[in-house]
Every structure is written in structure tokens, then in C-alpha cells.
Protein backbone atom coordinates (compact mmCIF):
# COMPACT_ATOMS: atom_id res chain seq x y z
CA MET A 1 0.00 0.01 0.00
CA LYS A 2 1.41 3.35 -1.06
CA LYS A 3 1.72 5.86 1.77
CA ILE A 4 0.09 9.27 1.60
CA GLU A 5 2.75 11.96 1.29
CA ILE A 6 1.44 15.50 0.91
CA ASN A 7 3.38 18.24 -0.81
CA ARG A 8 2.17 20.98 1.53
CA LEU A 9 2.33 24.63 0.51
CA SER A 10 4.45 25.56 3.53
CA ASP A 11 7.05 22.96 2.56
CA TYR A 12 7.00 24.03 -1.07
CA LEU A 13 7.56 27.69 -0.15
CA LYS A 14 10.45 26.92 2.17
CA LYS A 15 12.07 24.64 -0.38
CA THR A 16 11.58 27.12 -3.25
CA TYR A 17 12.40 30.40 -1.48
CA GLY A 18 14.49 29.20 1.45
CA THR A 19 12.23 30.74 4.08
CA LYS A 20 8.65 31.04 5.29
CA VAL A 21 6.55 33.21 2.97
CA TYR A 22 3.37 35.04 4.06
CA LYS A 23 0.29 36.13 2.13
CA LEU A 24 -0.67 39.79 1.92
CA PRO A 25 -4.46 39.96 1.32
CA LEU A 26 -5.07 42.82 -1.12
CA ASP A 27 -8.25 44.37 -2.52
CA GLY A 28 -8.05 45.70 -6.07
CA GLY A 29 -11.64 46.91 -6.16
CA PHE A 30 -12.79 44.07 -8.42
CA SER A 31 -16.30 42.75 -8.93
CA CYS A 32 -17.58 39.53 -10.52
CA PRO A 33 -19.22 39.16 -13.96
CA ASN A 34 -21.23 36.19 -12.74
CA ARG A 35 -22.81 38.33 -10.02
CA LYS A 36 -23.71 41.01 -12.53
CA ASN A 37 -25.18 38.53 -15.01
CA SER A 38 -26.86 35.89 -12.86
CA ASN A 39 -26.51 36.52 -9.09
CA GLY A 40 -23.17 34.72 -8.80
CA CYS A 41 -22.25 31.29 -7.43
CA ILE A 42 -24.84 30.03 -4.98
CA PHE A 43 -22.39 29.54 -2.08
CA CYS A 44 -20.62 32.89 -2.38
CA SER A 45 -21.06 35.41 0.45
CA GLU A 46 -21.59 39.14 0.09
CA SER A 47 -17.87 39.77 0.59
CA GLY A 48 -16.80 37.48 -2.24
CA SER A 49 -14.71 35.14 -0.09
CA GLY A 50 -12.17 37.81 0.77
CA GLU A 51 -9.85 38.03 3.73
CA PHE A 52 -9.02 41.01 5.92
CA THR A 53 -7.88 43.88 3.70
CA PHE A 54 -7.22 47.63 3.91
CA ASN A 55 -9.51 48.24 0.93
CA GLU A 56 -9.80 51.99 1.49
CA TYR A 57 -6.10 52.42 0.66
CA SER A 58 -4.13 52.31 -2.60
CA ILE A 59 -2.53 48.99 -3.59
CA LYS A 60 0.95 50.24 -2.66
CA ASP A 61 -0.30 51.40 0.72
CA GLN A 62 -2.18 48.13 1.29
CA VAL A 63 1.05 46.21 0.64
CA GLU A 64 3.00 48.34 3.12
CA LEU A 65 0.27 48.17 5.78
CA GLN A 66 -0.05 44.40 5.46
CA ILE A 67 3.72 43.97 5.59
CA LYS A 68 3.85 46.13 8.72
CA ARG A 69 1.03 44.11 10.34
CA LEU A 70 2.63 40.75 9.56
CA SER A 71 6.16 41.87 10.42
CA GLU A 72 5.03 42.97 13.86
CA LYS A 73 3.12 39.75 14.51
CA LYS A 74 5.39 37.15 12.94
CA LYS A 75 8.65 38.87 11.97
CA ALA A 76 7.81 38.05 8.35
CA ASP A 77 10.01 39.41 5.56
CA LYS A 78 8.97 37.54 2.36
CA PHE A 79 5.50 37.82 0.91
CA ILE A 80 2.83 36.78 -1.60
CA ALA A 81 0.66 39.58 -3.02
CA TYR A 82 -2.75 37.90 -2.84
CA PHE A 83 -5.85 39.12 -4.67
CA GLN A 84 -8.69 36.88 -3.44
CA SER A 85 -11.98 38.79 -3.35
CA PHE A 86 -14.19 38.43 -6.43
CA THR A 87 -12.71 38.10 -9.97
CA ASN A 88 -9.26 39.65 -10.05
CA THR A 89 -8.84 39.84 -13.82
CA TYR A 90 -12.19 41.56 -14.38
CA LYS A 91 -10.81 44.91 -15.52
CA PRO A 92 -9.18 46.23 -18.73
CA VAL A 93 -5.56 45.18 -19.23
CA ASN A 94 -4.16 48.68 -18.72
CA GLU A 95 -5.81 48.85 -15.28
CA LEU A 96 -4.64 45.34 -14.41
CA ARG A 97 -1.06 46.24 -15.33
CA LYS A 98 -1.10 49.15 -12.87
CA ILE A 99 -2.72 47.13 -10.07
CA TYR A 100 -0.37 44.16 -10.42
CA SER A 101 2.74 46.33 -10.84
CA ASP A 102 1.94 48.23 -7.67
CA ALA A 103 1.39 44.95 -5.81
CA ILE A 104 4.83 43.54 -6.68
CA GLU A 105 6.85 46.77 -6.44
CA ASN A 106 8.17 45.92 -2.96
CA LYS A 107 11.29 43.76 -3.43
CA ASN A 108 10.17 41.40 -0.68
CA VAL A 109 7.08 40.35 -2.66
CA LEU A 110 8.06 37.07 -4.34
CA VAL A 111 4.72 35.90 -5.76
CA LEU A 112 1.62 37.44 -7.33
CA ASP A 113 -1.39 35.22 -6.52
CA ILE A 114 -4.62 36.04 -8.37
CA ALA A 115 -8.04 34.44 -7.89
CA THR A 116 -10.25 34.61 -10.99
CA ARG A 117 -12.64 32.77 -13.30
CA GLY A 118 -11.73 30.75 -16.37
CA ASP A 119 -14.15 32.80 -18.47
CA CYS A 120 -12.53 36.07 -17.40
CA LEU A 121 -9.14 35.51 -19.00
CA ASP A 122 -8.04 36.04 -22.59
CA ASP A 123 -4.83 36.06 -24.61
CA GLU A 124 -4.08 39.70 -23.79
CA LYS A 125 -4.46 39.15 -20.05
CA ILE A 126 -2.42 35.98 -20.14
CA LYS A 127 0.32 37.85 -22.01
CA LEU A 128 0.38 40.42 -19.20
CA LEU A 129 0.61 37.70 -16.55
CA SER A 130 3.38 36.03 -18.54
CA GLU A 131 5.35 39.30 -18.56
CA ILE A 132 4.95 39.66 -14.80
CA ASN A 133 5.98 36.02 -14.38
CA LYS A 134 9.47 37.03 -15.53
CA LYS A 135 9.74 39.35 -12.52
CA VAL A 136 8.00 37.36 -9.80
CA ASP A 137 6.25 34.00 -9.78
CA VAL A 138 2.59 34.22 -10.84
CA TRP A 139 -0.10 31.88 -9.54
CA VAL A 140 -3.66 31.90 -10.85
CA GLU A 141 -6.43 30.37 -8.75
CA MET A 142 -9.66 29.28 -10.39
CA GLY A 143 -12.75 27.82 -8.76
CA LEU A 144 -13.46 24.46 -10.37
CA GLN A 145 -15.54 23.35 -7.34
CA SER A 146 -16.92 20.31 -9.23
CA THR A 147 -16.76 18.67 -12.65
CA LYS A 148 -20.27 17.19 -12.37
CA ASN A 149 -22.51 19.03 -14.84
CA SER A 150 -25.66 18.94 -12.70
CA THR A 151 -23.70 20.42 -9.78
CA ILE A 152 -22.18 23.12 -12.00
CA ASP A 153 -25.69 24.16 -12.99
CA LEU A 154 -26.97 24.05 -9.41
CA ILE A 155 -24.16 26.18 -7.97
CA ASN A 156 -24.35 28.52 -10.98
CA ARG A 157 -20.65 28.44 -11.86
CA ALA A 158 -21.83 29.59 -15.31
CA TYR A 159 -19.11 28.19 -17.56
CA SER A 160 -18.08 24.73 -18.73
CA ASN A 161 -15.33 22.35 -17.68
CA GLU A 162 -13.94 22.64 -21.20
CA VAL A 163 -13.46 26.39 -20.80
CA TYR A 164 -11.91 25.85 -17.37
CA PHE A 165 -9.29 23.32 -18.43
CA ASP A 166 -8.57 25.02 -21.78
CA MET A 167 -7.76 28.23 -19.92
CA ALA A 168 -5.71 26.34 -17.34
CA LYS A 169 -3.64 24.84 -20.16
CA LYS A 170 -3.05 28.27 -21.74
CA LEU A 171 -1.82 29.59 -18.43
CA MET A 172 0.45 26.63 -17.81
CA ASP A 173 1.80 26.82 -21.38
CA ASN A 174 2.93 30.35 -20.47
CA GLY A 175 4.74 29.17 -17.35
CA ILE A 176 2.02 30.30 -14.93
CA LYS A 177 1.13 28.01 -12.05
CA VAL A 178 -2.58 27.14 -11.72
CA ILE A 179 -4.43 26.30 -8.49
CA SER A 180 -7.83 24.57 -8.60
CA HIS A 181 -10.44 24.95 -5.88
CA VAL A 182 -12.60 21.87 -5.23
CA ILE A 183 -15.47 21.67 -2.72
CA ALA A 184 -16.33 18.50 -0.80
CA GLY A 185 -19.96 18.06 0.20
CA LEU A 186 -21.74 20.01 -2.53
CA PRO A 187 -25.51 19.37 -2.66
CA TYR A 188 -26.38 15.81 -3.73
CA GLU A 189 -22.78 14.87 -4.52
CA SER A 190 -21.31 11.53 -3.44
CA GLU A 191 -17.72 10.93 -2.46
CA ASP A 192 -17.14 9.46 -5.92
CA ASP A 193 -18.33 12.73 -7.48
CA PHE A 194 -15.89 14.69 -5.33
CA LEU A 195 -13.02 12.32 -6.08
CA GLU A 196 -13.73 12.55 -9.80
CA SER A 197 -13.37 16.34 -9.60
CA VAL A 198 -10.02 15.96 -7.81
CA TYR A 199 -8.96 13.33 -10.35
CA GLN A 200 -9.67 15.71 -13.24
CA THR A 201 -7.28 18.28 -11.78
CA GLN A 202 -4.59 15.62 -11.75
CA LYS A 203 -5.42 14.41 -15.25
CA HIS A 204 -4.90 17.98 -16.49
CA ASP A 205 -1.63 18.43 -14.56
CA ILE A 206 -2.90 21.27 -12.37
CA TRP A 207 -0.03 22.45 -10.15
CA GLY A 208 -1.90 23.22 -6.92
CA ILE A 209 -5.16 22.33 -5.22
CA LYS A 210 -7.33 23.92 -2.54
CA ILE A 211 -9.89 21.60 -0.96
CA HIS A 212 -12.80 23.29 0.79
CA SER A 213 -15.58 21.98 2.98
CA LEU A 214 -19.01 23.18 1.93
CA TYR A 215 -20.42 25.56 4.49
CA ILE A 216 -23.55 27.68 4.44
CA GLN A 217 -23.40 31.35 5.40
CA THR A 218 -26.54 33.31 6.14
CA ASP A 219 -25.62 35.97 3.55
CA SER A 220 -25.42 33.47 0.68
CA ARG A 221 -28.10 32.20 -1.72
CA LEU A 222 -27.17 28.69 -0.59
CA TYR A 223 -28.75 29.53 2.78
CA ASP A 224 -32.10 30.20 1.09
CA TYR A 225 -31.74 27.09 -1.04
CA TYR A 226 -31.08 24.95 2.03
CA GLN A 227 -34.25 26.19 3.74
CA GLN A 228 -36.26 24.69 0.90
CA ASN A 229 -34.05 21.67 0.13
CA LYS A 230 -32.55 20.05 3.20
CA PHE A 231 -29.71 18.31 1.39
CA LYS A 232 -27.19 16.27 3.39
CA ILE A 233 -24.41 18.18 5.12
CA LEU A 234 -21.21 16.22 5.73
CA THR A 235 -20.13 15.48 9.27
CA MET A 236 -16.54 16.32 10.15
CA ASP A 237 -15.72 12.62 10.18
CA GLU A 238 -17.14 12.18 6.67
CA TYR A 239 -15.42 15.29 5.37
CA THR A 240 -12.01 14.31 6.71
CA ASP A 241 -12.41 10.80 5.27
CA TRP A 242 -13.14 12.29 1.84
CA VAL A 243 -10.12 14.58 2.02
CA VAL A 244 -7.78 11.76 3.02
CA ASP A 245 -9.15 9.62 0.17
CA SER A 246 -8.51 12.48 -2.26
CA PHE A 247 -4.88 12.66 -1.18
CA LYS A 248 -4.45 9.06 -2.32
CA ILE A 249 -4.98 10.12 -5.94
CA LEU A 250 -2.86 13.27 -5.98
CA ASN A 251 0.27 13.39 -8.11
CA GLU A 252 3.30 13.49 -5.83
CA ASP A 253 4.28 17.00 -6.97
CA THR A 254 0.80 18.54 -6.60
CA VAL A 255 1.01 21.33 -4.03
CA VAL A 256 -1.76 21.21 -1.41
CA HIS A 257 -2.67 24.81 -0.58
CA ARG A 258 -5.68 24.11 1.60
CA MET A 259 -7.39 21.19 3.35
CA THR A 260 -10.56 22.89 4.53
CA GLY A 261 -12.53 26.11 4.21
CA ASP A 262 -12.52 29.26 6.32
CA ALA A 263 -16.04 29.97 7.52
CA TYR A 264 -16.86 33.43 8.84
CA LYS A 265 -18.18 32.62 12.33
CA PRO A 266 -20.74 35.42 12.74
CA LYS A 267 -22.51 34.37 9.54
CA LEU A 268 -21.95 30.60 9.62
CA TYR A 269 -25.16 28.58 9.59
CA LEU A 270 -23.97 25.01 8.94
CA PRO A 271 -21.94 22.93 9.62
CA LYS A 272 -20.74 24.32 12.94
CA TRP A 273 -17.63 22.15 12.91
CA SER A 274 -16.31 24.02 9.87
CA CYS A 275 -15.37 27.06 11.96
CA ASP A 276 -12.78 25.03 13.90
CA LYS A 277 -10.14 24.88 11.17
CA LEU A 278 -7.34 23.63 13.41
CA LYS A 279 -9.44 20.73 14.67
CA VAL A 280 -10.36 19.71 11.12
CA ILE A 281 -6.75 19.80 9.97
CA SER A 282 -5.65 17.87 13.05
CA GLU A 283 -8.21 15.17 12.29
CA ILE A 284 -7.02 14.94 8.67
CA ASN A 285 -3.40 14.62 9.79
CA SER A 286 -4.36 11.99 12.34
CA LYS A 287 -6.16 9.92 9.71
CA ILE A 288 -3.20 10.19 7.34
CA LYS A 289 -0.90 8.96 10.11
CA THR A 290 -3.23 6.01 10.82
CA TYR A 291 -3.42 5.14 7.12
CA ASN A 292 0.37 5.21 6.78
CA THR A 293 1.01 2.87 9.75
């Protein structure tokens, strides 16, 4: 039996850059075309899945403020400029160039990490990212969530798997690292459905993966859907089993960026266990250890 060996992001960063590297959450004032056209993905909250940012400041000032905050707390000195909220390529190229350039101006920023949609990239934007990739490493995160067509329709992802993986290939062909987000526990999905989604990321040689637990926030359309359709919510034991099983099919060089989601406690409806991230990760690690012995 082959042991589970995870290529964790923290290990990858230390091996690649020789030190611990910290994310700087930045807000570029982006929105989302899917929200404008069809109310957005069903699970998305009002804030667009963003972290703590200084969004009232310029990008340069946000970088400096976040560096100051992290340096005081953790003595950090190497960073990832991280655009997470909404669709961070959803502006004209000339505006993107300014935003990204400001984000990487500080010499201690080693990576530009951009979350976006596969249908919000084109050749011109990829060319820009390729140019930046010669200065700092560029990562592009895209929300696959699932490859099951009925689920894609239900969650309103609003573009096909073909578009997703075609765009991922274009990015990778330009030397840009791609990270896929996959959700475990989506409505009416089995473990096999989830594992198939993970498998497809491996089949297409995606560099990194973020695995999320499905959680329902009160400010999402999923909350309203759940009131009418009481679909099964995974227990923590089930979720951690699924995650461990998914690790068995990962390519050995796939970088694991995340093992669970980050629920916002004040607006979390279900499942309550999802707000205890450290406990979930501890359970996953414990199950991996048991499997390997």
C-alpha cells in the first residue's frame, strides 16, 4: 500500500524560497461578472470570499500596511501579493497592469497570486501575466468546485469544464502556475463525485489544489436554497475521510494549498464544525498517520 505523502504549501515555499513566505491579502476593487449577469455562485457570500484587507487604501499602501502588520506579529520578511476577493482579472488590461505592478513593487514580494474565473481571462491578459511572471512568480487560482454538470448548474458556476481546463492549459503553457479549488460536500454529490473532480485536476496536470468543505453562510443564496431543500451536510468525520481519500490520488508534486474552508463565524449557519479549522486539519493529519502505519 502506497503511503500518503502531501506536498504541503508551507514545505513548497520553504524549499523554493528558502524561508517562510506570508500572504498579503489585497483588494483591487474588483467585482464579478457572474454576479452582474446571474446573481453569482450560490455559495458565495456578500464579501466574495475575501480576507481582511485595507480596501480603502491604494494597492501600494495596502502592501505596506499588510507587511507592517505581519512583520510585527510574525517577523515576516517575504510575501505573496494575494488578490482573493471576487474576480481579479475583471478589468481592462491597462488597469490590471497598474494594479499588479503596484502589488509587486516591494522587493520582498516574491509571488503574485490572483483568484479569478476561467471565463474572465483572454490572450491579452495571459500575455500580461506572462510578462509579470518574468519578474515574480505568478499563480492563478480558479474555482473548479466540481466537474459534475448537474452540480455546476446548481451552484451557478456559469461556464463549462472545457473552458476551465482550456484556460488552465493556456496559463500553464505560459509558465504560470494554476491552483484549482474543489469543494467536498456540494448538494447531492457523493464521495465518488468529489473524487472525480479531484482526479480531473490531476489528469490535467494542475499544479496546486485547494480543498474546501461546503459551508452555508446566512448571507449566501445557498442559505435560502437549504431552507427549501434540506440536502445532506457532511459530518466532520465524513469530510475528513473524503479529504484523506482524495490525497491518495494526488500526483506526488501537486502542491496542497488548503485542506478545509474558512467559515466566517458570525454568519456561519452550517456545519458548525467548519469554523474550527485547526481541529479539522488535526483530524485529517491523524487519519493520514493512521493510514500510513
